[in-house]
Amino acid sequence: MSAAEKSRPKLAVWKFASCDGCQLTLLDCEDELLPLASTVEIAYFLEASSAIGPGPYDLSLVEGSITTPQDAERIRHVRRVSRRLVTIGACATAGGIQALRDFADVREFAAVVYARPDYIATLERSKPISAHVPVDFELRGCPIDKRQLLEVITAFLAGRRPVVPGHSVCVECKARGNICVLVAHGTPCLGPVTQAGCGALCPAFNRGCYGCFGPTETPNTRALNAQLRRLGMSDPDLVRVYRTFNATEEPFLQASEEAEGDA
Amino acid sequence: MDVVVLQSLEPLIEALTSSGYTVVGPRVEDGAIRMAEISSGADLPAGVGDVQKPGRYRLTSGDDGMVFGFAASPDSAKRYTQPPRQTLVRVRDEAIEEVEQEAPRVALLGLRACDLAAVAVQDRVFAGGRHPDPAYLRRREALFLVAVNCAVPGGTCFCVSMGTGPKAVAGFDLAITELASPHRFLVETGSERGGEIVALIPHHPATSVDIDAAEEVSRTAASRMGRQVDTDGIQEWLPAAHDSPRWADVASRCLSCTNCTMVCPTCFCSTVEDVTDLTGQVTERSERWDSCFTLDFSEVSGSHVRSSGLARYRQWLTHKFATWYDQFGTSGCVGCGRCITWCPTGIDVTEELACIR
Ligand code: SF4
Ligand code: SF4
Ligand code: SF4
Ligand code: SF4
Ligand code: SF4
């Protein structure tokens, strides 16, 4: 092993409660995968290989939310063996779609679904990683964006701040040259309160944004709700648009509760 | 100024194309009249109109066959004068590589008087002063501007208040007024290269009937402004209204989404981003559209100078309508109404100004 080989930073990818979609984004980086593999040592990545590196790791990418007592324990281990810990995707940054159970009684669910609910050890809530351990950076999206993932890894390798702005999807929407579906079609769109990063994917296909990147740096959901109501959205529909992948992120939670309160 | 009449725009589009221009003009796409590449007169939106209101845009259709019977498109010349993203410099293995920025030859067909005024504002910003931007100058030089005099102002237009329209008086290569019965186009030449294009196509001199008809189009348009602003003394009273309660009111409706600044043909703010590649050997610096509505735009030494939505909205309106004079000698607003139409919550600058006053 050469000296350079030895000093290659070690990357680990961890999975908690999630669908694997964000990890797959890493494998999806076809053109960049080879340069990536020669820049970092992918020491732990179950999705791609069964080799388990011993740690410690220079950069850990963590997918998924914490939903069980075992996972709450395991994430503390991951934190201990990681110099930098970056969470990837709405599950890890916000609790994910599975956090919808936070709005109901999880024991009741378990009783309905499982023959022996007493075998199920689960936490009351689906929480983001940052609720359990300190996190160095949160990369949003359901799933995350490939360009942004590479940018975050590259930035951590270079020791600089990643270029991941916290402004709205509208910025990217206009730069891309999309027509505004909200103004021109009357289609409900969460773009004005949703953080950019996807390149305004949904409006590019004449669909409203459904908020998968979570709230912007300064979301004014009350103002957007007023406009969405004018476009004919009912309060139950408003509650639903905010209760998806980032349902328990504070600004989206407040937005859905505001709609519910008025219902 | 030469004034001629064309029976059809087809030869004009052909002449521009054969002179090496990509012709970008109005065409219906995704339920709006966009500025997009066109290859023939058949691409123009015959009979299509628009209804513009705060936060709302819809197309209408009719059978009058007029191809310019609508007001400002969501698109302006800005995308061509100041592209949304440009790479400025690349550093490879510590050697600096100049990045030659593209300056495509594009004929913009259908710019309105307000759009020309906006280009003039951008000229002062980018090409005026002691440090003209050479890339801007090259892009600008490569643009051929064909204006169209508005016949049907939109519900959010207020160019008369801003003294910028609805008739194009300067800053164009050619200016068209579309006339009805019989359908024809009066064309004024505004530059030498405009004249060269006209010389390539079949035309006949305008008669006084044509000229009167064109004047009537602009007169009627001027009387049908959707909105108005009282700009008298605005340089003084607007900055003085720093503590007006109206700012909190408008901030409660403002999403800080940036749409108003993105569609505004004069808003020029950008940010610079530096990224490295995976190997760490290549670093690129690029410039992209930004807005005074983003938090990072006013970040200084890690804290935000304008952290509230109120401060950001006040900054935008005050700069646009008042302090722009101090900086560039004119208003930053040309009255095109785009920020009103394309604001998702329908915030109307003319209404805000009236309330603040
Ligand atoms: S379509 Fe949605 S994301 Fe795009 S500008 Fe309009 S509101 Fe913003
Ligand atoms: S437009 Fe919205 S919902 Fe669609 S990918 Fe982007 S952030 Fe997600
Ligand atoms: S401020 Fe609004 S009306 Fe004025 S030029 Fe900009 S977009 Fe047009
Ligand atoms: S503001 Fe005036 S020049 Fe501009 S589109 Fe409206 S009427 Fe035409
Ligand atoms: S004024 Fe309207 S378009 Fe501008 S940032 Fe506020 S909500 Fe967005």
Coordinates of C-alpha atoms in Angstrom, one line a residue, chain A:
Chain A
M1 CA 0.0 0.0 0.0
S2 CA 1.5 3.3 -1.1
A3 CA 1.5 6.4 1.2
A4 CA -1.2 8.0 -0.8
E5 CA -3.3 4.9 -0.6
K6 CA -3.0 4.9 3.1
S7 CA -4.1 8.5 3.5
R8 CA -7.2 8.1 1.4
P9 CA -10.1 9.3 3.6
K10 CA -12.4 6.5 4.6
L11 CA -16.1 6.8 3.7
A12 CA -18.9 4.9 5.3
V13 CA -22.5 4.7 4.4
W14 CA -25.0 3.7 7.1
K15 CA -28.7 2.8 6.8
F16 CA -31.4 3.3 9.4
A17 CA -35.2 3.3 8.8
S18 CA -35.3 4.2 5.1
C19 CA -36.0 2.9 1.6
D20 CA -32.4 2.8 0.3
G21 CA -33.2 5.4 -2.3
C22 CA -30.7 7.9 -1.1
Q23 CA -27.8 5.4 -0.8
L24 CA -28.7 4.3 -4.3
T25 CA -28.1 8.0 -5.4
L26 CA -24.5 7.3 -4.6
L27 CA -24.4 4.3 -6.9
D28 CA -26.2 6.3 -9.4
C29 CA -23.2 8.7 -9.8
E30 CA -22.0 6.5 -12.6
D31 CA -19.5 9.0 -14.2
E32 CA -18.2 10.1 -10.8
L33 CA -18.1 6.7 -9.1
L34 CA -14.6 5.8 -10.3
P35 CA -13.0 9.1 -9.4
L36 CA -14.8 8.9 -6.1
A37 CA -13.6 5.4 -5.4
S38 CA -10.0 6.5 -6.2
T39 CA -10.3 9.6 -3.9
V40 CA -11.9 8.0 -0.9
E41 CA -11.8 4.5 0.4
I42 CA -15.4 3.2 0.6
A43 CA -14.8 1.3 3.8
Y44 CA -18.4 0.5 4.8
F45 CA -21.3 0.4 2.3
L46 CA -23.5 -2.6 2.7
E47 CA -25.6 -1.6 -0.3
A48 CA -22.5 -1.9 -2.6
S49 CA -20.4 -4.6 -1.0
S50 CA -20.4 -6.9 2.0
A51 CA -16.9 -5.8 3.2
I52 CA -17.2 -4.2 6.6
G53 CA -14.3 -1.8 7.4
P54 CA -13.2 -1.5 11.0
G55 CA -13.4 2.3 11.3
P56 CA -12.8 4.9 12.4
Y57 CA -14.3 6.7 9.3
D58 CA -13.4 10.2 8.1
L59 CA -16.9 10.7 6.6
S60 CA -20.1 8.9 7.4
L61 CA -23.1 9.3 5.3
V62 CA -26.2 8.3 7.2
E63 CA -29.5 7.4 5.6
G64 CA -32.7 6.8 7.5
S65 CA -34.5 7.8 10.7
I66 CA -34.3 6.4 14.2
T67 CA -37.4 4.4 15.0
T68 CA -36.2 1.6 17.4
P69 CA -34.2 1.5 20.6
Q70 CA -31.5 -0.6 18.9
D71 CA -31.1 2.1 16.2
A72 CA -30.9 4.8 18.8
E73 CA -27.9 2.8 20.3
R74 CA -26.3 2.1 16.8
I75 CA -26.4 5.7 15.8
R76 CA -24.3 6.6 18.9
H77 CA -21.8 4.0 17.8
V78 CA -21.7 5.5 14.3
R79 CA -21.2 9.0 15.7
R80 CA -18.3 7.6 17.9
V81 CA -16.5 6.1 14.9
S82 CA -17.1 9.0 12.5
R83 CA -15.0 12.2 12.2
R84 CA -17.7 13.8 10.1
L85 CA -21.3 12.7 10.0
V86 CA -23.6 13.9 7.2
T87 CA -27.2 12.8 7.1
I88 CA -28.7 12.2 3.7
G89 CA -32.4 12.4 2.7
A90 CA -35.6 13.3 4.4
C91 CA -35.7 10.2 6.6
A92 CA -32.4 11.1 8.2
T93 CA -32.9 14.9 8.2
A94 CA -36.6 15.0 9.2
G95 CA -37.9 11.6 10.2
G96 CA -39.2 10.8 6.7
I97 CA -42.5 9.6 5.5
Q98 CA -42.6 7.1 8.4
A99 CA -42.9 10.1 10.8
L100 CA -46.5 10.3 9.7
R101 CA -47.1 7.7 12.4
D102 CA -46.2 10.5 14.9
F103 CA -49.6 11.8 14.3
A104 CA -51.3 8.6 15.5
D105 CA -50.7 6.0 18.2
V106 CA -48.0 3.7 17.1
R107 CA -49.0 0.9 19.5
E108 CA -52.5 0.9 17.9
F109 CA -50.9 0.5 14.5
A110 CA -48.7 -2.4 15.7
A111 CA -51.8 -4.1 17.1
V112 CA -53.6 -3.9 13.8
V113 CA -50.7 -5.0 11.6
Y114 CA -48.8 -7.7 13.6
A115 CA -50.1 -11.0 15.0
R116 CA -47.8 -10.6 18.0
P117 CA -47.4 -6.8 18.6
D118 CA -45.5 -7.6 21.8
Y119 CA -42.6 -8.8 19.6
I120 CA -42.3 -5.3 18.2
A121 CA -39.8 -3.0 19.8
T122 CA -40.4 0.5 18.4
L123 CA -40.1 4.1 19.6
E124 CA -43.1 6.4 19.8
R125 CA -41.7 8.7 17.2
S126 CA -39.6 8.5 14.0
K127 CA -36.9 11.0 14.6
P128 CA -34.2 12.6 12.5
I129 CA -30.6 11.6 13.3
S130 CA -29.9 15.1 14.7
A131 CA -32.4 14.4 17.4
H132 CA -30.1 11.7 18.7
V133 CA -26.5 12.7 17.9
P134 CA -24.7 15.9 16.7
V135 CA -24.7 16.1 12.9
D136 CA -22.1 18.0 10.8
F137 CA -24.3 18.6 7.8
E138 CA -27.9 17.7 6.7
L139 CA -28.5 17.0 3.0
R140 CA -32.2 17.3 2.2
G141 CA -34.4 15.6 -0.4
C142 CA -36.6 12.5 -0.9
P143 CA -34.5 11.3 -2.6
I144 CA -31.4 13.5 -2.4
D145 CA -30.0 15.1 -5.5
K146 CA -27.0 13.4 -7.0
R147 CA -25.2 16.7 -7.8
Q148 CA -25.7 17.9 -4.3
L149 CA -24.4 14.7 -2.8
L150 CA -21.2 14.9 -4.9
E151 CA -20.9 18.6 -3.9
V152 CA -21.2 17.7 -0.2
I153 CA -18.6 14.9 -0.4
T154 CA -16.3 17.1 -2.5
A155 CA -16.6 20.0 0.0
F156 CA -15.8 17.8 2.9
L157 CA -12.8 16.4 1.1
A158 CA -11.6 20.0 0.4
G159 CA -12.5 21.2 3.9
R160 CA -14.8 23.9 2.6
R161 CA -18.5 24.8 3.1
P162 CA -20.7 22.9 0.7
V163 CA -22.6 25.1 -1.8
V164 CA -26.1 24.0 -0.8
P165 CA -28.2 27.2 -0.6
G166 CA -31.2 27.4 1.7
H167 CA -33.4 29.5 -0.6
S168 CA -36.6 28.4 -2.3
V169 CA -37.2 26.1 -5.3
C170 CA -38.5 29.1 -7.1
V171 CA -34.9 30.4 -7.6
E172 CA -34.0 27.3 -9.5
C173 CA -37.3 27.2 -11.2
K174 CA -36.8 30.6 -12.8
A175 CA -33.2 30.0 -13.6
R176 CA -34.2 26.8 -15.4
G177 CA -36.8 28.7 -17.4
N178 CA -39.9 26.8 -16.2
I179 CA -43.2 28.4 -16.4
C180 CA -44.7 29.0 -12.9
V181 CA -47.4 26.4 -12.6
L182 CA -48.9 28.2 -9.6
V183 CA -49.4 31.5 -11.5
A184 CA -50.1 30.3 -15.0
H185 CA -52.0 27.1 -14.3
G186 CA -53.4 27.6 -10.8
T187 CA -51.6 24.4 -9.8
P188 CA -50.8 24.3 -6.0
C189 CA -47.0 24.4 -5.6
L190 CA -45.0 24.3 -2.4
G191 CA -41.9 25.6 -4.2
P192 CA -42.0 29.1 -2.5
V193 CA -41.6 27.4 1.0
T194 CA -39.4 24.5 -0.1
Q195 CA -35.6 24.5 -0.1
A196 CA -33.9 24.3 -3.5
G197 CA -31.6 21.5 -4.6
C198 CA -33.6 19.4 -7.0
G199 CA -33.2 21.8 -9.9
A200 CA -37.0 22.5 -9.8
L201 CA -37.8 19.1 -11.1
C202 CA -41.5 18.9 -10.7
P203 CA -42.4 22.3 -12.2
A204 CA -40.2 21.4 -15.1
F205 CA -42.8 18.7 -15.8
N206 CA -45.7 21.0 -15.2
R207 CA -46.3 19.6 -11.7
G208 CA -46.4 21.5 -8.4
C209 CA -43.6 21.0 -5.9
Y210 CA -44.7 18.8 -3.1
G211 CA -42.0 19.8 -0.7
C212 CA -39.7 16.9 -0.7
F213 CA -36.6 19.0 0.2
G214 CA -38.3 20.4 3.3
P215 CA -38.7 24.0 4.4
T216 CA -36.6 26.9 3.1
E217 CA -34.4 29.1 5.4
T218 CA -37.3 31.5 5.9
P219 CA -40.6 29.8 5.0
N220 CA -43.8 31.9 5.2
T221 CA -46.3 29.0 5.0
R222 CA -49.1 31.2 6.3
A223 CA -48.9 33.4 3.3
L224 CA -48.7 30.5 0.9
N225 CA -51.6 28.8 2.6
A226 CA -53.7 31.9 2.1
Q227 CA -52.9 31.7 -1.6
L228 CA -53.5 28.0 -1.9
R229 CA -56.9 28.5 -0.3
R230 CA -57.6 31.1 -2.9
L231 CA -56.7 28.6 -5.6
G232 CA -59.4 26.4 -4.1
M233 CA -57.5 24.0 -1.8
S234 CA -59.6 22.8 1.1
D235 CA -58.1 22.7 4.6
P236 CA -57.9 18.9 4.7
D237 CA -56.0 19.0 1.4
L238 CA -53.7 21.7 2.9
V239 CA -53.0 19.4 5.8
R240 CA -52.1 16.6 3.4
V241 CA -49.7 18.6 1.3
Y242 CA -47.5 19.4 4.2
R243 CA -47.8 15.8 5.7
T244 CA -45.5 13.9 3.4
F245 CA -41.7 13.4 3.7
N246 CA -41.0 16.3 6.0
A247 CA -44.2 16.3 8.0
T248 CA -42.6 16.9 11.4
E249 CA -40.1 19.6 10.3
E250 CA -41.2 22.5 12.4
P251 CA -42.4 25.0 9.7
F252 CA -44.3 22.3 7.8
L253 CA -45.7 20.9 11.0
Q254 CA -46.9 24.4 11.9
A255 CA -48.3 24.9 8.4
S256 CA -50.4 21.7 8.6
E257 CA -51.5 22.5 12.1
E258 CA -52.6 26.0 11.1
A259 CA -54.7 24.4 8.3
E260 CA -56.1 21.8 10.7
G261 CA -56.9 24.5 13.2
D262 CA -58.9 26.4 10.7
A263 CA -60.6 23.2 9.4

